[in-house]
Amino acid sequence: MDEALGPPPEMAEKADDLTPMLSQYLELCERYDDALVLFQVGDFYETFCAAAETTARILEITLTQREDSTGTYPMAGIPIDNAESYIETLLDAGYRVAVADQVEAPEETSGLVDRAVTRVVTPGTLTETELLADGDNNFVACLTDGYGLAVLDVSTGDFYATRLDRIDAVADELERFDAAEAVVGPDAPTEPFGSNCMVTPYERSAFELETARKKVRSYFGEISLASDAEVRACGALLAYAEYARGARTDGETTRLSYLNHLTRYDPREYMLLDAVATRSLEIFEPRHVHGLEGAALSETIDRTASALGGRELRDRLRRPLLDPDRIDARLDAVEALLARVGERERASELLADVYDLERLVAGISRGRADARDLRALESTLSVVPDLRACLDEAATGSDVLTEIADDLDDCPDVRELIDAAIVESPPAEITEGGLVREGYDETLDSLRTTEREGKAWIEDLEAEERERTGIDSLKVGHNSVHGYYIEVTDPNLDAVPGDYHRRQTLKNAERFYTPELKEREDEIIRAEGRADEREYELFTELRSRVAEATERIQRTASAIARLDALCSLASVAAEYDYCRPAVGADGIDIEGGRHPVVERTESAFVPNPVDLPRDRPMAVVTGPNMSGKSTYMRQVALICVLAQLGSFVPAERAELPVVDRVFTRVGASDDIAGGRSTFMVEMTELADILAEAGEDSLVVLDEVGRGTSTRDGYAIAQAATEHLHDEIGAYTLFATHHHELTDVAERLPRARNYHFSAARTADGVEFEHDLREGPAEASYGVEVAEMAGVPAEVVDRAGQLLAAVDSPTPTDAEATISETASTDGGREAILAELDSVDLAETTPLEALNLLSRLKSERE
Ligand SMILES: Nc1ncnc2c1ncn2[C@@H]1O[C@H](COP(=O)(O)OP(=O)(O)OP(=O)(O)O)[C@@H](O)[C@H]1O
């Protein structure tokens, strides 16, 4: 147990004697015992005891002390004004943070200021925009036994639910959503969570079926969820999200009223890209190779102008479709936008002015938005009519675009409300006035008039008093401590009238007030204070009215997101000359295919074809190191992913099947943390593929059996190839350095050999990167070693050894055999006999007997 969490024992043992403030702290620590409690004291959030020591260390802040009658306690505090960055560091260090704010103003109470936890910040429930990545979701997942899975982005309201029957599938889904946190019930398994997912055990009662059902119903009415496991996951997740919102003091519930859409899905509706494939195809994260970082697919195809569009595109990448009609509908939209260059460019320009509507509206609904947020909402909505106009031009022929145009609602009533109430550039603070337009509210206007008139009266005062007193140097001024004053320099003090009261003495002057000035001043202060309060009142009222339009704004946000994602796909297709794929074909048939990421960095990228018809779905790819095998195989997988998410693809022509799942076994990645060797990882991945691939899957194997002896490696590679060929029939690309495997491919009727060529040149070896039929002839491993900087003497020695293997100088014994063989013709006989042996049908004992017989015949 982390000592920084829970009630500090040194306070707990003196609980009855603590000062009221510290006993309030103790109580909150008891209630929020899985979080670090940040406790507001004036302008700071303080922590005490072990929590103070921990925060001081993590945040590199000073550890001080607080004394009270019961003792001295370590204390560390952070300024409230920039608390968010400190909170982020605490989250990164693996903590949840409960923020306890003063919920009543100190001047309104004679005793202890009341404090309450107003939010619990956890990695999965962040809503603070400064802590969130713009173009990406931040998900919290919830898992029950029987594998009900719910996934929610609290900052946007995106909410999904599904049920899975295998724990592996749970891990795949969690990886798909890249959940930052997983809330688990008492019986849920704990193994599927990756290392960057915080696991949060949560109250058993929230997972009880009836409680959960009630909670789900309170948000979504009679929604049909396929299983009790899902109901429990959704209900518990909603309860947890409410808990993270903290307590409310205004009597409202902690409901997240902007959550009004739950998407129930079946993972089988989408192409499955498991964790291994997502990583090895570098869909979202580039891999670091020798410290060099390339680009990920997501970045390469992202030309979205708004955060909404960025998230939508990533979501599509996460879940490529399986339904050819839906894929085609998206492709129609991309095609329509591609054809309408002017409208598309105009739309992208407009989209660049769009704020993050989803997060804005979620903030408004949670009561956390300020006046600037409302203005941002208004300005975003004001773009919508122009966007719709662009679409009206471009939408012809695309149902998807027509639907988007229909969903784009600029909510004129909401815009009017905001525009009428809020000034154009309001301040960030909502309690200090200056937000509300003149003419919006009579009470406010009259308070402002009083304030203005009072100030005008004071402005005139200086001239009036100079005239009345005859003191030309008399000044009227204001300071924050003493308020308004009349200042008279020492030489003129004789001329000061009797109604002047001394306020302050300076070095060479005295400051005075008059009863009238005091009265005016009080009036101004009263009017100012009441005006600020009135503004706050008007603002929160307006915010609640805007919140009533949440669903309409969310629909518009979703339409904008879809439009932005489609515009991005069209722009990339135009810029990089992608073609529209035909999806739903019987086999993979690509002409001039390219790797979408590598082609951007490789100026002379060589396009290559793919020909894997349904009845010959296997290709064994050989070729020297560095010739382009891995790039080629990944490019095939990426083209399939792109096509199924509804994107054009980097090729001259592409006919593609609907691939249900992409499997990869690529490269050697150690899993030292997981305690598995390179070979073990490799074999686990191979086992998954062989167990789960079907004939509609695409399997990319980049060398199998590399992590063990050549003999074992080859045996495994051959057996796997045969199994994939005979039993599974998946679209398979198998790159290998085991040249013997090309013989196997030759023998298998539904497989074909391909190779990448290279040419020896004076400087070493030149890779041509073009794919040809048939097996490769040479490896050029030694040349590549030389290019990589292996020392010359090692390269030379390797060259000699290679030459010896290629044209062996016979040893004495071999020379004798070969002589005998050539004289008596026995060599041919032995070779003929060897050729006739079917190794697959030969037991080790038979092989040994054969060898012994042949040997004795030679002697
Ligand atoms: N079609 C292509 N056109 C131009 N350059 C390419 C092409 N394919 C690959 N390359 C370049 O060649 C380099 C090597 O490619 P890749 O890693 O695919 O080779 P490989 O055959 O898989 O090598 P190894 O067997 O050593 O794993 C890449 O870094 C890439 O920049």
XYZ file of N, CA and C in Angstrom, residues 162-284:
369
model
N -19.476 -3.601 -25.845
C -19.470 -4.856 -26.587
C -19.321 -6.016 -25.615
N -19.522 -7.220 -26.143
C -19.250 -8.395 -25.315
C -18.296 -9.297 -26.074
N -17.372 -9.878 -25.341
C -16.363 -10.703 -26.000
C -16.313 -12.055 -25.312
N -15.984 -13.073 -26.083
C -16.007 -14.372 -25.413
C -14.630 -14.902 -25.052
N -13.592 -14.240 -25.542
C -12.259 -14.735 -25.182
C -11.427 -13.592 -24.599
N -10.564 -13.958 -23.691
C -9.747 -12.937 -23.044
C -8.785 -12.287 -24.051
N -8.353 -13.058 -25.054
C -7.464 -12.492 -26.089
C -8.177 -11.372 -26.832
N -9.471 -11.629 -27.086
C -10.234 -10.628 -27.827
C -10.386 -9.358 -26.987
N -10.479 -9.524 -25.662
C -10.563 -8.357 -24.775
C -9.288 -7.526 -24.924
N -8.157 -8.220 -24.905
C -6.878 -7.513 -25.035
C -6.817 -6.769 -26.371
N -7.315 -7.402 -27.438
C -7.303 -6.746 -28.757
C -8.150 -5.475 -28.737
N -9.336 -5.574 -28.103
C -10.214 -4.392 -28.068
C -9.609 -3.273 -27.227
N -8.986 -3.651 -26.100
C -8.371 -2.615 -25.257
C -7.246 -1.927 -26.012
N -6.536 -2.704 -26.781
C -5.441 -2.150 -27.566
C -6.007 -1.229 -28.655
N -7.116 -1.671 -29.235
C -7.754 -0.887 -30.293
C -8.106 0.510 -29.785
N -8.647 0.555 -28.571
C -9.051 1.854 -28.025
C -7.914 2.546 -27.286
N -6.847 1.819 -27.059
C -5.698 2.371 -26.362
C -6.139 3.043 -25.051
N -6.936 2.302 -24.270
C -7.514 2.873 -23.052
C -6.422 3.271 -22.057
N -6.574 4.460 -21.486
C -5.592 4.950 -20.520
C -5.841 4.350 -19.137
N -7.065 3.882 -18.936
C -7.421 3.372 -17.618
C -8.504 2.317 -17.787
N -8.474 1.312 -16.944
C -9.520 0.299 -17.000
C -10.098 0.122 -15.606
N -11.416 0.268 -15.531
C -12.107 0.093 -14.264
C -12.559 -1.366 -14.221
N -12.259 -2.041 -13.133
C -12.613 -3.454 -13.096
C -13.446 -3.785 -11.873
N -14.319 -4.755 -12.083
C -15.149 -5.234 -11.000
C -14.393 -6.300 -10.225
N -14.994 -6.788 -9.161
C -14.297 -7.740 -8.307
C -13.934 -9.039 -9.013
N -14.734 -9.436 -10.012
C -14.451 -10.740 -10.627
C -13.757 -10.632 -11.972
N -13.440 -9.423 -12.402
C -12.875 -9.291 -13.748
C -11.435 -9.788 -13.772
N -11.037 -10.327 -14.906
C -9.639 -10.745 -15.024
C -8.737 -9.523 -15.084
N -7.516 -9.658 -14.675
C -6.634 -8.485 -14.677
C -5.533 -8.596 -15.725
N -5.461 -9.738 -16.423
C -4.306 -9.906 -17.323
C -4.350 -9.137 -18.645
N -5.523 -8.728 -19.168
C -5.421 -8.181 -20.523
C -4.909 -6.743 -20.612
N -4.536 -6.134 -19.510
C -4.203 -4.711 -19.571
C -2.724 -4.479 -19.813
N -2.454 -3.597 -20.755
C -1.069 -3.285 -21.074
C -0.447 -2.423 -19.990
N 0.843 -2.168 -20.124
C 1.536 -1.473 -19.044
C 1.143 0.002 -18.961
N 0.648 0.585 -20.082
C 0.270 1.996 -19.976
C -1.216 2.203 -19.692
N -1.839 1.168 -19.150
C -3.257 1.282 -18.791
C -3.377 1.126 -17.276
N -3.834 2.187 -16.610
C -3.980 2.104 -15.149
C -5.207 1.253 -14.813
N -5.035 0.301 -13.924
C -6.166 -0.556 -13.557
C -6.773 -0.025 -12.252
N -8.070 0.267 -12.287
C -8.745 0.839 -11.126
C -9.831 -0.104 -10.623
N -9.612 -0.757 -9.512
C -10.700 -1.576 -8.957
C -11.799 -0.637 -8.459
N -13.045 -0.991 -8.705
C -14.124 -0.088 -8.305
C -15.193 -0.866 -7.553
N -15.999 -0.097 -6.834
C -16.990 -0.681 -5.921
C -17.795 -1.824 -6.525
N -17.879 -2.880 -5.766
C -18.640 -4.057 -6.179
C -20.094 -3.695 -6.518
N -20.673 -2.816 -5.676
C -22.109 -2.544 -5.838
C -22.421 -1.939 -7.204
N -21.479 -1.159 -7.750
C -21.741 -0.529 -9.047
C -21.861 -1.571 -10.151
N -21.296 -2.742 -9.925
C -21.306 -3.788 -10.946
C -22.510 -4.721 -10.821
N -23.295 -4.518 -9.765
C -24.448 -5.405 -9.610
C -25.457 -5.131 -10.708
N -26.036 -6.217 -11.210
C -26.835 -6.088 -12.427
C -27.955 -5.054 -12.314
N -28.725 -5.133 -11.238
C -29.879 -4.224 -11.159
C -29.447 -2.769 -11.009
N -28.421 -2.540 -10.194
C -27.904 -1.175 -10.016
C -27.403 -0.644 -11.357
N -26.657 -1.502 -12.044
C -26.076 -1.078 -13.313
C -27.179 -0.813 -14.335
N -28.163 -1.694 -14.347
C -29.255 -1.525 -15.321
C -29.950 -0.181 -15.107
N -30.197 0.138 -13.834
C -30.862 1.402 -13.504
C -30.042 2.580 -14.001
N -28.767 2.483 -13.766
C -27.876 3.584 -14.168
C -27.900 3.766 -15.691
N -27.815 2.653 -16.403
C -27.810 2.725 -17.874
C -29.131 3.319 -18.355
N -30.222 2.841 -17.735
C -31.541 3.336 -18.117
C -31.649 4.851 -17.882
N -31.044 5.319 -16.793
C -31.177 6.744 -16.477
C -30.493 7.613 -17.543
N -29.601 7.027 -18.292
C -28.955 7.784 -19.360
C -29.577 7.532 -20.729
N -29.808 6.265 -21.017
C -30.155 5.927 -22.399
C -31.549 5.330 -22.550
N -32.349 5.334 -21.493
C -33.688 4.768 -21.566
C -33.603 3.268 -21.778
N -34.560 2.750 -22.543
C -34.613 1.296 -22.741
C -33.695 0.875 -23.877
N -32.429 0.974 -23.689
C -31.504 0.600 -24.757
C -31.298 -0.913 -24.699
N -31.150 -1.536 -25.870
C -30.963 -2.987 -25.784
C -29.483 -3.331 -25.866
N -29.019 -3.922 -24.815
C -27.634 -4.380 -24.790
C -27.690 -5.898 -24.837
N -26.728 -6.483 -25.557
C -26.852 -7.903 -25.858
C -26.725 -8.805 -24.632
N -26.048 -8.349 -23.614
C -25.815 -9.279 -22.509
C -25.780 -8.535 -21.183
N -26.015 -9.294 -20.114
C -25.937 -8.711 -18.777
C -24.530 -8.197 -18.504
N -23.540 -8.905 -19.053
C -22.148 -8.488 -18.825
C -21.933 -7.066 -19.341
N -22.532 -6.759 -20.489
C -22.393 -5.402 -21.047
C -23.114 -4.372 -20.192
N -24.318 -4.750 -19.740
C -25.085 -3.832 -18.895
C -24.262 -3.486 -17.660
N -23.663 -4.514 -17.072
C -22.880 -4.287 -15.845
C -21.683 -3.394 -16.124
N -21.026 -3.649 -17.271
C -19.844 -2.831 -17.610
C -20.247 -1.376 -17.838
N -21.349 -1.181 -18.580
C -21.775 0.198 -18.888
C -22.230 0.924 -17.620
N -23.031 0.226 -16.811
C -23.554 0.849 -15.589
C -22.422 1.241 -14.650
N -21.476 0.329 -14.466
C -20.373 0.608 -13.549
C -19.509 1.741 -14.090
N -19.335 1.774 -15.396
C -18.499 2.832 -15.974
C -19.165 4.205 -15.808
N -20.483 4.228 -15.988
C -21.201 5.496 -15.778
C -21.058 5.946 -14.324
N -21.178 4.986 -13.411
C -21.048 5.322 -11.991
C -19.649 5.863 -11.709
N -18.664 5.236 -12.317
C -17.282 5.678 -12.082
C -17.056 7.079 -12.669
N -17.622 7.322 -13.845
C -17.460 8.643 -14.468
C -18.115 9.715 -13.597
N -19.237 9.373 -12.996
C -19.902 10.327 -12.098
C -19.050 10.566 -10.853
N -18.494 9.472 -10.346
C -17.626 9.591 -9.164
C -16.447 10.525 -9.472
N -15.898 10.380 -10.674
C -14.736 11.207 -11.036
C -15.114 12.681 -11.175
N -16.393 12.933 -11.370
C -16.827 14.344 -11.452
C -16.865 15.009 -10.100
N -16.789 14.195 -9.079
C -16.755 14.772 -7.734
C -18.139 15.143 -7.245
N -18.171 15.674 -6.041
C -19.453 16.008 -5.423
C -19.935 17.355 -5.930
N -21.231 17.505 -6.011
C -21.771 18.815 -6.381
C -22.335 19.458 -5.128
N -22.211 20.774 -5.072
C -22.721 21.430 -3.867
C -24.008 22.182 -4.161
N -24.331 22.273 -5.461
C -25.520 23.069 -5.783
C -26.786 22.222 -5.853
N -26.709 21.012 -5.336
C -27.908 20.196 -5.292
C -28.166 19.426 -6.572
N -27.446 19.774 -7.652
C -27.654 19.019 -8.887
C -27.006 17.660 -8.757
N -27.454 16.736 -9.599
C -26.799 15.429 -9.559
C -25.489 15.545 -10.329
N -24.682 14.502 -10.236
C -23.414 14.541 -10.957
C -23.564 13.916 -12.341
N -24.787 13.779 -12.783
C -25.046 13.200 -14.100
C -24.206 13.855 -15.186
N -23.734 13.051 -16.119
C -23.012 13.625 -17.263
C -24.022 13.702 -18.401
N -24.780 14.800 -18.394
C -25.957 14.806 -19.261
C -25.616 14.851 -20.748
N -24.363 15.096 -21.071
C -24.020 15.090 -22.499
C -23.785 13.681 -23.023
N -23.828 12.703 -22.142
C -23.709 11.314 -22.609
C -25.082 10.858 -23.027
N -25.363 10.966 -24.301
C -26.679 10.490 -24.682
C -26.663 9.544 -25.858
N -25.489 9.024 -26.137
C -25.414 8.073 -27.222
C -24.460 6.948 -26.871
N -24.985 5.739 -26.898
C -24.144 4.582 -26.607
C -24.089 3.719 -27.866
N -22.889 3.481 -28.362
C -22.765 2.660 -29.566
C -22.456 1.235 -29.159
N -23.410 0.365 -29.435
C -23.166 -1.054 -29.143
C -22.581 -1.650 -30.415
N -21.496 -2.342 -30.301
C -20.901 -2.894 -31.520
C -20.433 -4.316 -31.299
N -20.266 -4.981 -32.422
C -19.748 -6.332 -32.393
C -18.395 -6.255 -33.091
N -17.344 -6.689 -32.417
C -16.023 -6.561 -33.046
C -15.969 -7.227 -34.416
N -16.886 -8.161 -34.634
C -16.863 -8.833 -35.938
C -17.359 -7.950 -37.080
N -17.848 -6.742 -36.728
C -18.256 -5.806 -37.802
C -17.044 -5.104 -38.391
N -15.919 -5.231 -37.728
C -14.740 -4.485 -38.168
C -13.575 -5.406 -38.451
N -12.696 -4.936 -39.325
C -11.464 -5.681 -39.546
C -10.714 -5.691 -38.215
N -10.220 -6.839 -37.845
C -9.515 -6.884 -36.570
C -8.022 -6.667 -36.779
N -7.563 -5.610 -36.172
C -6.132 -5.342 -36.168
C -5.694 -5.530 -34.737
N -5.095 -6.642 -34.438
C -4.743 -6.852 -33.032
C -3.516 -6.018 -32.667
N -3.142 -6.140 -31.401
C -2.049 -5.295 -30.902
C -0.768 -5.516 -31.699
N -0.487 -6.777 -32.005
C 0.766 -7.083 -32.716
C 0.749 -6.443 -34.099
N -0.381 -6.595 -34.806
C -0.460 -6.048 -36.160
C -0.422 -4.522 -36.134
N -1.165 -3.930 -35.193
C -1.194 -2.465 -35.116
C 0.209 -1.921 -34.912
N 0.946 -2.615 -34.065
C 2.303 -2.137 -33.776
C 3.230 -2.391 -34.954
N 3.190 -3.607 -35.504
C 4.202 -3.903 -36.517
C 3.891 -3.203 -37.839
N 2.637 -2.896 -38.072
C 2.342 -2.141 -39.300
C 2.482 -0.642 -39.059
N 2.818 -0.277 -37.844
C 3.019 1.124 -37.463
C 1.813 1.980 -37.853
N 0.647 1.504 -37.432
C -0.592 2.211 -37.769
C -0.658 3.545 -37.008
N -0.412 3.492 -35.702
C -0.501 4.737 -34.920
C 0.838 5.241 -34.424
